[in-house]
């Protein structure tokens, strides 16, 4: 800014006057300089929030800089607009220190110029700042890495070498780095046709305890030179760019950048899973999937489910904002529309792959076991969670093997809801989902106390036992685990009224426990061991329809 304001008195004026000038910002192609009518075409994409963040950062830095020049006679000339111009020039034409300062180049021989200023050398080696280099900044970007920067310590020079033969009259390209189309559009104002570059960013905002849990994992490595905000930004890769990708690939993990799944698993971890992670730092979903899926199956399912929801939400945002757009009227709008549709395609393809994966997970139905599944179970354990799932509809149907219990509870529910039999569970899910889950879990716990759970469900018996032990540990460490506070009065009343009816059945008894203890454990099991996901209804008015609901995970 200072050198520009000095005009032809500046040593750098011959260079500055060749740059796009502050009064001709239309020459800038970056979205930051587009008119508002063009900006709307970027809403819902990765570029839009990044653009807003850049504006806020520049305004903040400009304000700080104003304090440094307030004594200058021309301090009023250091405007925000001029700062934005200077920041744009610098960001689009500067180079990393490691590329442009020879003393920063690595060398494998001992003969080199003496380092007169160790602090300067150390600063350069950090490679966390950029420099302007006139002439070298005119090269356009070529996505193929066919350019090499070489430093010569002896001559204190650098050389830009094109590794491909250049015909007379051909353009000489530079290589800006391995940048996605989002980075290219935001930083330089163009996108390239290669679909490999169409990565989509996903930003997470974990609670401090989840982030700390992730950082304690042995597989965690802090990315060098990244802020925490950058560290929490992950990528969805186009399917075509994934190694050995094909439409029927059963493992979707290759579509996401490293660390995303591990952080999500730390975010969704319940009390039992958090304790396991704390004592087993090597148990990570990405780096040890077979063990993780075996021990923490519920967590793995919820991690994939949450990621699927995130992809769908981002797709919806793109679709919603696109409905508000008119037909593109200029090259900026045409490019923005192409960019946003390519982002949508990447999200759609990844969401579809995850849908297929979750469909296979849903086949592990606790109450629909088939011997044929045993053959593929060992093959699937590497990539799919070792968990069996149950919907509320199937859970109550399973009680048919206890005819008296089944008749009593279903008639009680039908009477309470003033609905005919058989129960149309789709009508009850929206308001009474968790209440009827707590009731069912209480019934199962009391059948377990009476040792009446069938031998065909050894896993269910073992799982309930492990959860009871887990609950006792929680009570010892937290002194209380009052899940009932999350329920309203109507829900608690229906739970109590149903249990009052069901305990009259000869087979049902809390055993050596009180009904209050059974109920408290059931609240805990529901809160900790269910996930919210789409599940196909088997009967009633919504038969064949996928409905979002609480699904019990037995792992």
C-alpha positions as a printed NumPy array, in Angstrom:
array([[  0.   ,   0.   ,   0.   ],
       [  2.79 ,   2.387,   0.94 ],
       [  4.705,   1.746,  -2.277],
       [  1.573,   2.22 ,  -4.37 ],
       [  0.809,   5.519,  -2.647],
       [  4.346,   6.744,  -3.368],
       [  3.564,   6.436,  -7.066],
       [  6.495,   6.988,  -9.436],
       [  8.687,   7.896,  -6.47 ],
       [  8.688,   4.249,  -5.448],
       [ 11.559,   1.979,  -6.441],
       [  8.936,  -0.644,  -7.273],
       [  6.718,   1.586,  -9.406],
       [  7.68 ,  -0.036, -12.757],
       [  6.418,  -3.318, -11.314],
       [  3.375,  -1.907,  -9.511],
       [  2.068,  -0.042, -12.554],
       [  1.926,  -3.33 , -14.49 ],
       [ -0.399,  -4.859, -11.906],
       [ -4.207,  -4.6  , -11.995],
       [ -4.892,  -1.215, -10.426],
       [ -7.201,  -0.427,  -7.481],
       [ -9.483,   1.601,  -9.736],
       [ -9.811,  -1.298, -12.193],
       [-10.791,  -4.174,  -9.928],
       [-13.003,  -5.57 , -12.677],
       [ -9.766,  -7.074, -13.982],
       [ -9.657,  -9.324, -10.928],
       [-11.33 , -12.662, -11.618],
       [-11.511, -13.838,  -8.008],
       [-15.021, -14.164,  -6.481],
       [-14.024, -11.705,  -3.749],
       [-14.25 ,  -8.977,  -6.38 ],
       [-17.413, -10.175,  -8.094],
       [-20.589,  -8.099,  -7.8  ],
       [-23.251,  -9.313,  -5.376],
       [-25.402, -10.553,  -8.264],
       [-22.647, -13.063,  -9.016],
       [-21.99 , -13.975,  -5.38 ],
       [-25.437, -15.528,  -4.997],
       [-24.406, -18.248,  -7.443],
       [-21.834, -19.414,  -4.882],
       [-24.211, -19.694,  -1.922],
       [-24.195, -23.198,  -0.47 ],
       [-20.737, -24.   ,  -1.874],
       [-17.377, -24.227,  -0.108],
       [-16.213, -20.973,  -1.672],
       [-18.948, -18.756,  -0.211],
       [-18.083, -19.094,   3.519],
       [-14.362, -19.037,   2.689],
       [-14.894, -15.787,   0.819],
       [-16.765, -14.262,   3.758],
       [-14.041, -15.407,   6.163],
       [-11.35 , -13.822,   3.983],
       [-13.212, -10.527,   3.962],
       [-13.49 , -10.519,   7.747],
       [ -9.815, -11.403,   8.115],
       [ -8.748,  -8.598,   5.79 ],
       [-10.944,  -6.093,   7.611],
       [ -9.473,  -7.188,  10.943],
       [ -5.887,  -6.969,   9.693],
       [ -6.527,  -3.599,   8.045],
       [ -7.839,  -2.213,  11.325],
       [ -4.715,  -3.411,  13.121],
       [ -2.562,  -1.867,  10.403],
       [ -4.35 ,   1.47 ,  10.695],
       [ -2.949,   1.799,  14.201],
       [  0.569,   1.597,  12.758],
       [  0.139,   4.342,  10.146],
       [ -2.114,   6.766,  12.005],
       [  0.787,   9.249,  12.371],
       [  1.451,   9.33 ,   8.614],
       [  0.425,  12.502,   6.814],
       [ -1.461,  10.405,   4.281],
       [ -2.902,   7.915,   6.795],
       [ -6.404,   8.507,   5.417],
       [ -5.247,   7.097,   2.075],
       [ -4.655,   3.684,   3.658],
       [ -8.256,   2.641,   3.028],
       [ -9.856,  -0.77 ,   3.437],
       [-10.425,  -0.914,  -0.315],
       [ -6.736,  -0.318,  -0.975],
       [ -5.831,  -2.93 ,   1.626],
       [ -8.098,  -5.481,  -0.087],
       [ -6.395,  -4.673,  -3.383],
       [ -2.919,  -5.108,  -1.88 ],
       [ -3.927,  -8.341,  -0.13 ],
       [ -5.272,  -9.697,  -3.418],
       [ -2.063,  -8.81 ,  -5.251],
       [  0.033, -10.465,  -2.585],
       [ -2.089, -13.618,  -2.233],
       [ -2.223, -14.253,  -5.988],
       [  1.394, -13.418,  -6.843],
       [  3.511, -14.433,  -3.875],
       [  5.617, -17.552,  -3.401],
       [  6.629, -19.585,  -0.374],
       [ 10.044, -18.853,   1.098],
       [ 11.212, -22.408,   0.475],
       [ 10.703, -21.89 ,  -3.266],
       [ 12.262, -18.486,  -3.668],
       [ 15.082, -18.018,  -1.15 ],
       [ 18.017, -20.275,  -2.016],
       [ 19.298, -20.541,   1.528],
       [ 16.077, -22.253,   2.451],
       [ 16.655, -25.054,  -0.04 ],
       [ 17.775, -28.396,   1.409],
       [ 21.253, -29.495,   0.439],
       [ 23.185, -32.674,   1.049],
       [ 26.713, -31.334,   1.006],
       [ 28.65 , -29.435,   3.648],
       [ 30.009, -26.716,   1.395],
       [ 27.664, -23.771,   1.501],
       [ 27.73 , -20.081,   2.177],
       [ 28.19 , -19.222,   5.854],
       [ 25.012, -18.237,   7.611],
       [ 25.553, -14.706,   8.812],
       [ 22.157, -14.367,  10.428],
       [ 20.981, -17.594,  12.095],
       [ 17.679, -16.006,  13.113],
       [ 16.898, -15.091,   9.519],
       [ 17.819, -18.587,   8.357],
       [ 15.582, -20.079,  11.046],
       [ 12.722, -17.795,  10.013],
       [ 13.111, -18.873,   6.398],
       [ 13.221, -22.551,   7.323],
       [  9.815, -22.279,   9.007],
       [  8.362, -21.62 ,   5.525],
       [  5.369, -19.773,   6.969],
       [  5.549, -16.569,   4.962],
       [  5.583, -15.587,   1.301],
       [  7.515, -13.16 ,  -0.89 ],
       [  6.776, -11.282,  -4.107],
       [  8.979, -12.159,  -7.058],
       [  8.37 ,  -9.983, -10.136],
       [  8.455, -11.723, -13.517],
       [  8.1  , -15.193, -11.984],
       [  4.52 , -14.296, -11.066],
       [  3.219, -14.088, -14.639],
       [  3.03 , -17.834, -15.236],
       [ -0.406, -19.429, -15.434],
       [ -1.169, -22.64 , -13.586],
       [ -0.789, -26.081, -15.146],
       [ -2.377, -28.898, -13.161],
       [  0.313, -31.372, -14.218],
       [  3.337, -31.067, -11.968],
       [  5.819, -30.515, -14.773],
       [  7.623, -27.602, -13.137],
       [ 10.587, -27.702, -10.789],
       [ 12.022, -24.894,  -8.673],
       [ 15.765, -25.234,  -8.075],
       [ 17.937, -23.204,  -5.745],
       [ 21.656, -22.656,  -6.171],
       [ 23.364, -21.9  ,  -2.887],
       [ 26.652, -20.917,  -4.48 ],
       [ 25.18 , -18.311,  -6.813],
       [ 22.276, -17.362,  -4.541],
       [ 19.897, -17.874,  -7.464],
       [ 16.752, -19.825,  -8.188],
       [ 15.686, -21.424, -11.442],
       [ 12.232, -22.347, -12.722],
       [ 12.548, -25.448, -14.9  ],
       [  9.817, -26.817, -17.162],
       [ 10.173, -30.594, -17.354],
       [  8.277, -30.762, -20.627],
       [  9.628, -29.59 , -23.966],
       [  8.198, -26.222, -24.992],
       [  7.463, -25.445, -28.607],
       [  8.018, -21.997, -30.029],
       [  5.041, -19.757, -29.327],
       [  3.725, -21.99 , -26.543],
       [  2.846, -20.682, -23.114],
       [  5.265, -21.333, -20.25 ],
       [  3.345, -22.532, -17.23 ],
       [  3.964, -22.51 , -13.522],
       [  2.564, -24.988, -10.999],
       [  0.609, -23.43 ,  -8.118],
       [  0.518, -26.629,  -6.106],
       [ -1.915, -29.506,  -5.692],
       [ -4.987, -27.322,  -5.277],
       [ -8.644, -28.276,  -5.5  ],
       [-11.075, -26.41 ,  -7.714],
       [-12.439, -24.692,  -4.599],
       [ -8.973, -23.324,  -3.838],
       [ -8.368, -22.333,  -7.449],
       [-11.704, -20.536,  -7.724],
       [-11.338, -18.686,  -4.429],
       [ -7.705, -17.757,  -4.905],
       [ -7.41 , -17.218,  -8.652],
       [-10.869, -17.122, -10.193],
       [-10.897, -20.253, -12.355],
       [-11.658, -23.969, -12.197],
       [-10.19 , -26.826, -14.213],
       [-12.108, -29.64 , -15.932],
       [-10.296, -32.51 , -14.198],
       [-12.896, -34.149, -11.87 ],
       [-10.067, -35.203,  -9.539],
       [ -9.93 , -31.582,  -8.385],
       [-13.598, -31.499,  -7.337],
       [-13.056, -32.188,  -3.649],
       [-15.656, -30.859,  -1.209],
       [-14.77 , -29.584,   2.246],
       [-16.484, -30.729,   5.434],
       [-15.916, -28.675,   8.561],
       [-16.442, -30.165,  12.014],
       [-16.98 , -28.289,  15.278],
       [-16.328, -30.836,  18.049],
       [-16.804, -30.125,  21.729],
       [-13.512, -29.715,  23.648],
       [-13.805, -33.145,  25.297],
       [-14.272, -34.887,  21.929],
       [-11.286, -33.045,  20.469],
       [ -9.17 , -33.981,  23.475],
       [-10.255, -37.611,  23.098],
       [ -9.174, -37.555,  19.456],
       [ -5.803, -36.022,  20.317],
       [ -5.14 , -38.81 ,  22.834],
       [ -5.488, -41.503,  20.178],
       [ -2.156, -43.033,  19.222],
       [ -2.951, -42.601,  15.537],
       [ -3.343, -38.831,  15.927],
       [ -0.697, -36.638,  14.328],
       [ -1.055, -32.882,  14.426],
       [ -0.815, -31.505,  10.872],
       [  2.232, -29.274,  10.525],
       [  1.61 , -25.59 ,   9.957],
       [ -2.176, -25.765,  10.344],
       [ -4.389, -23.768,  12.658],
       [ -7.033, -25.597,  14.685],
       [ -9.707, -24.34 ,  12.286],
       [ -7.767, -25.758,   9.325],
       [ -7.174, -28.964,  11.262],
       [-10.932, -29.45 ,  11.576],
       [-11.497, -29.114,   7.826],
       [-11.738, -32.394,   5.925],
       [-12.356, -33.426,   2.324],
       [-14.792, -35.575,   0.386],
       [-12.994, -36.947,  -2.664],
       [-14.616, -37.659,  -6.027],
       [-15.182, -41.378,  -6.489],
       [-13.301, -41.355,  -9.775],
       [-10.142, -40.167,  -8.03 ],
       [-10.16 , -42.82 ,  -5.315],
       [ -7.735, -45.702,  -5.794],
       [ -9.368, -48.807,  -7.26 ],
       [-12.749, -47.093,  -7.02 ],
       [-15.838, -48.757,  -8.404],
       [-19.556, -48.321,  -7.936],
       [-19.924, -51.445,  -5.796],
       [-16.95 , -50.805,  -3.509],
       [-18.172, -51.885,  -0.075],
       [-15.703, -49.737,   1.869],
       [-16.496, -46.012,   1.585],
       [-13.629, -44.816,   3.805],
       [-11.372, -44.025,   0.826],
       [-13.719, -41.177,  -0.136],
       [-12.789, -39.108,   2.918],
       [ -9.596, -37.433,   4.04 ],
       [ -7.598, -38.891,   6.894],
       [ -8.803, -38.112,  10.39 ],
       [-12.449, -37.388,   9.566],
       [-13.841, -40.76 ,  10.669],
       [-11.661, -40.909,  13.778],
       [-12.796, -37.461,  14.925],
       [-16.455, -38.255,  14.209],
       [-16.166, -41.466,  16.231],
       [-14.844, -39.423,  19.167],
       [-17.739, -36.977,  18.793],
       [-20.5  , -39.634,  18.86 ],
       [-18.937, -41.847,  21.556],
       [-21.256, -42.737,  24.422],
       [-20.186, -43.225,  28.042],
       [-19.148, -46.856,  27.578],
       [-17.266, -46.12 ,  24.368],
       [-15.473, -43.127,  25.876],
       [-14.118, -45.297,  28.675],
       [-12.902, -47.878,  26.182],
       [-11.197, -45.228,  24.042],
       [ -9.492, -43.759,  27.103],
       [ -7.896, -47.075,  28.008],
       [ -7.216, -48.255,  24.433],
       [ -5.488, -45.451,  22.557],
       [ -4.794, -47.711,  19.59 ],
       [ -8.492, -48.427,  18.932],
       [ -9.231, -46.179,  15.928],
       [-11.855, -46.603,  13.225],
       [ -9.546, -45.612,  10.364],
       [ -6.316, -47.291,  11.42 ],
       [ -7.672, -50.423,  13.086],
       [-11.138, -50.968,  11.572],
       [-11.403, -54.696,  12.275],
       [-10.825, -54.283,  16.001],
       [-12.894, -51.097,  16.207],
       [-15.849, -52.692,  14.407],
       [-15.625, -55.705,  16.697],
       [-15.538, -53.783,  19.985],
       [-17.274, -50.483,  19.214],
       [-19.79 , -51.481,  16.56 ],
       [-22.502, -49.06 ,  17.673],
       [-20.057, -46.188,  17.495],
       [-19.003, -47.153,  13.973],
       [-22.619, -47.283,  12.76 ],
       [-23.401, -43.886,  14.261],
       [-20.216, -42.408,  12.786],
       [-21.225, -43.487,   9.275],
       [-24.829, -42.441,   9.866],
       [-23.818, -38.966,  11.056],
       [-21.519, -38.533,   8.075],
       [-24.327, -39.594,   5.74 ],
       [-26.642, -37.015,   7.341],
       [-23.97 , -34.335,   6.91 ],
       [-23.594, -35.125,   3.202],
       [-27.354, -35.031,   2.703],
       [-27.634, -31.711,   4.562],
       [-24.964, -30.152,   2.345],
       [-26.716, -31.49 ,  -0.757],
       [-30.006, -30.004,   0.43 ],
       [-28.325, -26.646,   0.998],
       [-27.013, -26.633,  -2.574],
       [-30.395, -27.648,  -3.984],
       [-32.283, -25.063,  -1.922],
       [-30.036, -22.168,  -2.895],
       [-29.966, -23.199,  -6.558],
       [-33.76 , -22.958,  -6.763],
       [-33.417, -19.234,  -6.078],
       [-31.021, -18.632,  -8.966],
       [-31.933, -17.167, -12.321],
       [-30.336, -18.212, -15.595],
       [-26.632, -17.268, -15.676],
       [-25.998, -13.949, -17.401],
       [-22.184, -13.757, -17.509],
       [-19.033, -15.872, -17.386],
       [-18.761, -15.603, -13.589],
       [-22.252, -16.99 , -13.11 ],
       [-21.73 , -19.737, -15.69 ],
       [-18.529, -20.841, -13.947],
       [-20.121, -20.645, -10.498],
       [-23.068, -22.752, -11.653],
       [-20.716, -25.362, -13.113],
       [-18.67 , -25.383,  -9.904],
       [-21.68 , -25.787,  -7.596],
       [-23.117, -28.616,  -9.706],
       [-19.804, -30.443,  -9.62 ],
       [-19.717, -30.045,  -5.846],
       [-23.226, -31.493,  -5.668],
       [-22.185, -34.444,  -7.828],
       [-19.301, -35.287,  -5.467],
       [-21.592, -35.13 ,  -2.426],
       [-24.282, -37.151,  -4.189],
       [-21.858, -39.893,  -5.224],
       [-20.388, -40.14 ,  -1.719],
       [-23.854, -40.16 ,  -0.115],
       [-24.946, -42.934,  -2.483],
       [-21.906, -45.014,  -1.564],
       [-22.675, -44.51 ,   2.111],
       [-26.328, -45.444,   1.534],
       [-25.247, -48.763,   0.035],
       [-22.925, -49.355,   2.968],
       [-25.618, -48.569,   5.55 ],
       [-28.082, -50.793,   3.691],
       [-25.687, -53.695,   4.21 ],
       [-25.353, -52.783,   7.878],
       [-29.168, -52.84 ,   8.225],
       [-29.175, -56.474,   7.116],
       [-27.7  , -57.316,  10.522],
       [-31.176, -57.367,  12.074],
       [-31.173, -58.714,  15.617],
       [-34.533, -60.398,  15.159],
       [-34.149, -61.542,  11.566],
       [-31.084, -63.757,  11.86 ],
       [-30.372, -66.181,   9.046],
       [-27.701, -68.845,   8.934],
       [-26.639, -67.632,   5.492],
       [-25.335, -64.454,   7.095],
       [-22.732, -66.413,   9.029],
       [-20.797, -67.108,   5.841],
       [-20.232, -63.46 ,   5.031],
       [-19.869, -62.215,   8.616],
       [-16.137, -62.934,   8.916],
       [-15.479, -61.382,   5.515],
       [-17.472, -58.279,   6.468],
       [-15.954, -57.673,   9.895],
       [-12.994, -55.848,   8.383],
       [-15.176, -53.135,   6.882],
       [-18.552, -53.38 ,   8.645],
       [-19.381, -52.992,  12.344],
       [-20.035, -56.147,  14.345],
       [-23.422, -55.016,  15.502],
       [-27.002, -56.198,  15.218],
       [-29.801, -53.686,  14.88 ],
       [-33.441, -53.68 ,  15.908],
       [-36.304, -51.361,  15.049],
       [-39.137, -50.791,  17.512],
       [-41.57 , -52.607,  15.21 ],
       [-39.37 , -55.707,  15.003],
       [-38.565, -55.603,  18.711],
       [-42.221, -55.888,  19.709],
       [-42.878, -58.534,  17.05 ],
       [-40.091, -60.576,  18.618],
       [-42.128, -60.745,  21.838],
       [-44.587, -63.078,  20.085],
       [-42.56 , -66.004,  21.442],
       [-43.946, -64.974,  24.841],
       [-47.659, -65.029,  23.891],
       [-48.997, -63.78 ,  27.205],
       [-46.533, -60.91 ,  27.383],
       [-47.109, -59.995,  23.736],
       [-50.901, -59.989,  24.031],
       [-50.867, -57.962,  27.232],
       [-48.497, -55.242,  26.069],
       [-49.908, -54.812,  22.558],
       [-53.485, -54.576,  23.85 ],
       [-52.361, -52.052,  26.472],
       [-50.656, -49.925,  23.819],
       [-53.65 , -50.113,  21.477],
       [-56.022, -49.094,  24.278],
       [-53.809, -46.232,  25.394],
       [-53.422, -44.868,  21.859],
       [-57.044, -45.578,  20.905],
       [-55.783, -47.455,  17.839],
       [-56.884, -50.835,  16.47 ],
       [-54.725, -53.94 ,  16.415],
       [-52.33 , -54.784,  14.876],
       [-50.391, -51.728,  15.987],
       [-49.415, -49.345,  13.202],
       [-45.99 , -48.426,  14.571],
       [-45.367, -45.702,  12.003],
       [-48.122, -43.644,  13.666],
       [-46.44 , -43.848,  17.079],
       [-42.81 , -43.195,  16.197],
       [-42.94 , -39.404,  16.044],
       [-44.278, -38.857,  19.578],
       [-43.774, -42.08 ,  21.518],
       [-40.676, -43.694,  20.012],
       [-38.43 , -43.494,  23.07 ],
       [-41.219, -44.225,  25.573],
       [-42.053, -47.56 ,  23.961],
       [-38.37 , -48.377,  23.637],
       [-37.911, -47.895,  27.39 ],
       [-40.939, -50.123,  28.018],
       [-39.579, -52.853,  25.722],
       [-36.132, -52.719,  27.319],
       [-37.744, -53.036,  30.76 ],
       [-39.603, -56.146,  29.569],
       [-36.399, -57.697,  28.222],
       [-34.502, -56.904,  31.42 ],
       [-37.217, -58.572,  33.506],
       [-37.259, -61.615,  31.199],
       [-33.503, -61.771,  31.722],
       [-33.96 , -61.599,  35.496],
       [-36.336, -64.563,  35.198],
       [-33.795, -66.353,  32.955],
       [-36.4  , -66.659,  30.224],
       [-34.529, -65.122,  27.307],
       [-34.199, -67.834,  24.654],
       [-30.93 , -69.645,  24.041],
       [-31.139, -68.429,  20.444],
       [-30.203, -64.928,  21.673],
       [-26.993, -65.443,  23.672],
       [-25.599, -62.212,  22.35 ],
       [-28.572, -60.239,  23.653],
       [-28.132, -61.789,  27.107],
       [-24.401, -61.058,  27.187],
       [-24.94 , -57.522,  25.911],
       [-27.495, -56.715,  28.616],
       [-25.091, -58.011,  31.237],
       [-22.25 , -55.841,  29.962],
       [-24.501, -52.778,  29.918],
       [-25.581, -53.376,  33.497],
       [-21.925, -53.533,  34.55 ],
       [-21.261, -50.361,  32.576],
       [-24.182, -48.637,  34.284],
       [-22.86 , -49.563,  37.722],
       [-19.49 , -48.015,  36.847],
       [-21.243, -44.843,  35.753],
       [-23.135, -44.663,  39.045],
       [-19.886, -45.044,  40.972],
       [-18.133, -42.268,  39.075],
       [-20.979, -39.814,  38.585],
       [-23.1  , -40.619,  41.662],
       [-26.228, -40.242,  39.567],
       [-27.407, -40.87 ,  36.043],
       [-30.861, -39.417,  35.943],
       [-31.964, -39.985,  32.343],
       [-35.609, -39.531,  33.31 ],
       [-35.147, -35.76 ,  33.36 ],
       [-35.066, -35.83 ,  29.556],
       [-38.66 , -37.124,  29.387],
       [-41.798, -35.059,  29.743],
       [-44.634, -35.898,  32.089],
       [-46.799, -37.596,  29.451],
       [-43.949, -39.906,  28.443],
       [-43.191, -40.887,  32.032],
       [-46.869, -41.53 ,  32.731],
       [-47.227, -43.852,  29.754],
       [-44.09 , -45.764,  30.769],
       [-45.355, -46.228,  34.316],
       [-48.861, -47.228,  33.22 ],
       [-47.555, -49.832,  30.756],
       [-45.173, -51.321,  33.327],
       [-47.973, -51.491,  35.899],
       [-49.921, -53.642,  33.447],
       [-47.043, -55.831,  32.295],
       [-45.7  , -56.8  ,  35.741],
       [-48.993, -58.59 ,  36.376],
       [-47.913, -61.195,  33.824],
       [-46.638, -64.388,  35.546],
       [-43.434, -64.446,  33.485],
       [-42.511, -60.837,  34.202],
       [-40.661, -59.955,  37.375],
       [-37.884, -57.533,  38.331],
       [-36.344, -60.365,  40.327],
       [-34.045, -59.154,  43.071],
       [-34.175, -55.622,  41.686],
       [-36.848, -53.029,  42.226],
       [-38.943, -51.854,  39.3  ],
       [-37.294, -48.464,  39.751],
       [-33.845, -50.006,  39.22 ],
       [-35.032, -51.839,  36.114],
       [-36.518, -48.637,  34.752],
       [-33.376, -46.584,  35.47 ],
       [-31.242, -49.124,  33.608],
       [-33.703, -49.101,  30.686],
       [-33.472, -45.316,  30.435],
       [-29.685, -45.641,  30.37 ],
       [-29.714, -48.365,  27.701],
       [-32.008, -46.353,  25.438],
       [-29.97 , -43.177,  25.778],
       [-26.599, -44.833,  25.246],
       [-27.253, -47.644,  22.8  ],
       [-29.667, -46.303,  20.175],
       [-28.958, -44.292,  17.066],
       [-31.335, -42.301,  14.89 ],
       [-31.48 , -43.587,  11.334],
       [-33.863, -44.517,   8.537],
       [-35.426, -47.987,   8.741],
       [-37.95 , -49.748,   6.545],
       [-41.388, -50.336,   8.041],
       [-42.633, -53.897,   7.555],
       [-46.332, -53.416,   8.218],
       [-49.066, -50.881,   8.759],
       [-49.909, -47.805,   6.718],
       [-46.245, -47.114,   5.865],
       [-45.148, -50.631,   4.933],
       [-42.105, -50.492,   2.666],
       [-41.333, -46.872,   3.599],
       [-38.043, -45.767,   5.153],
       [-38.759, -43.735,   8.305],
       [-36.219, -42.046,  10.587],
       [-36.422, -43.561,  14.052],
       [-34.426, -44.792,  17.039],
       [-32.675, -48.087,  16.312],
       [-31.267, -50.255,  19.09 ],
       [-27.672, -51.404,  18.533],
       [-26.552, -54.665,  20.114],
       [-22.775, -54.925,  19.869]])
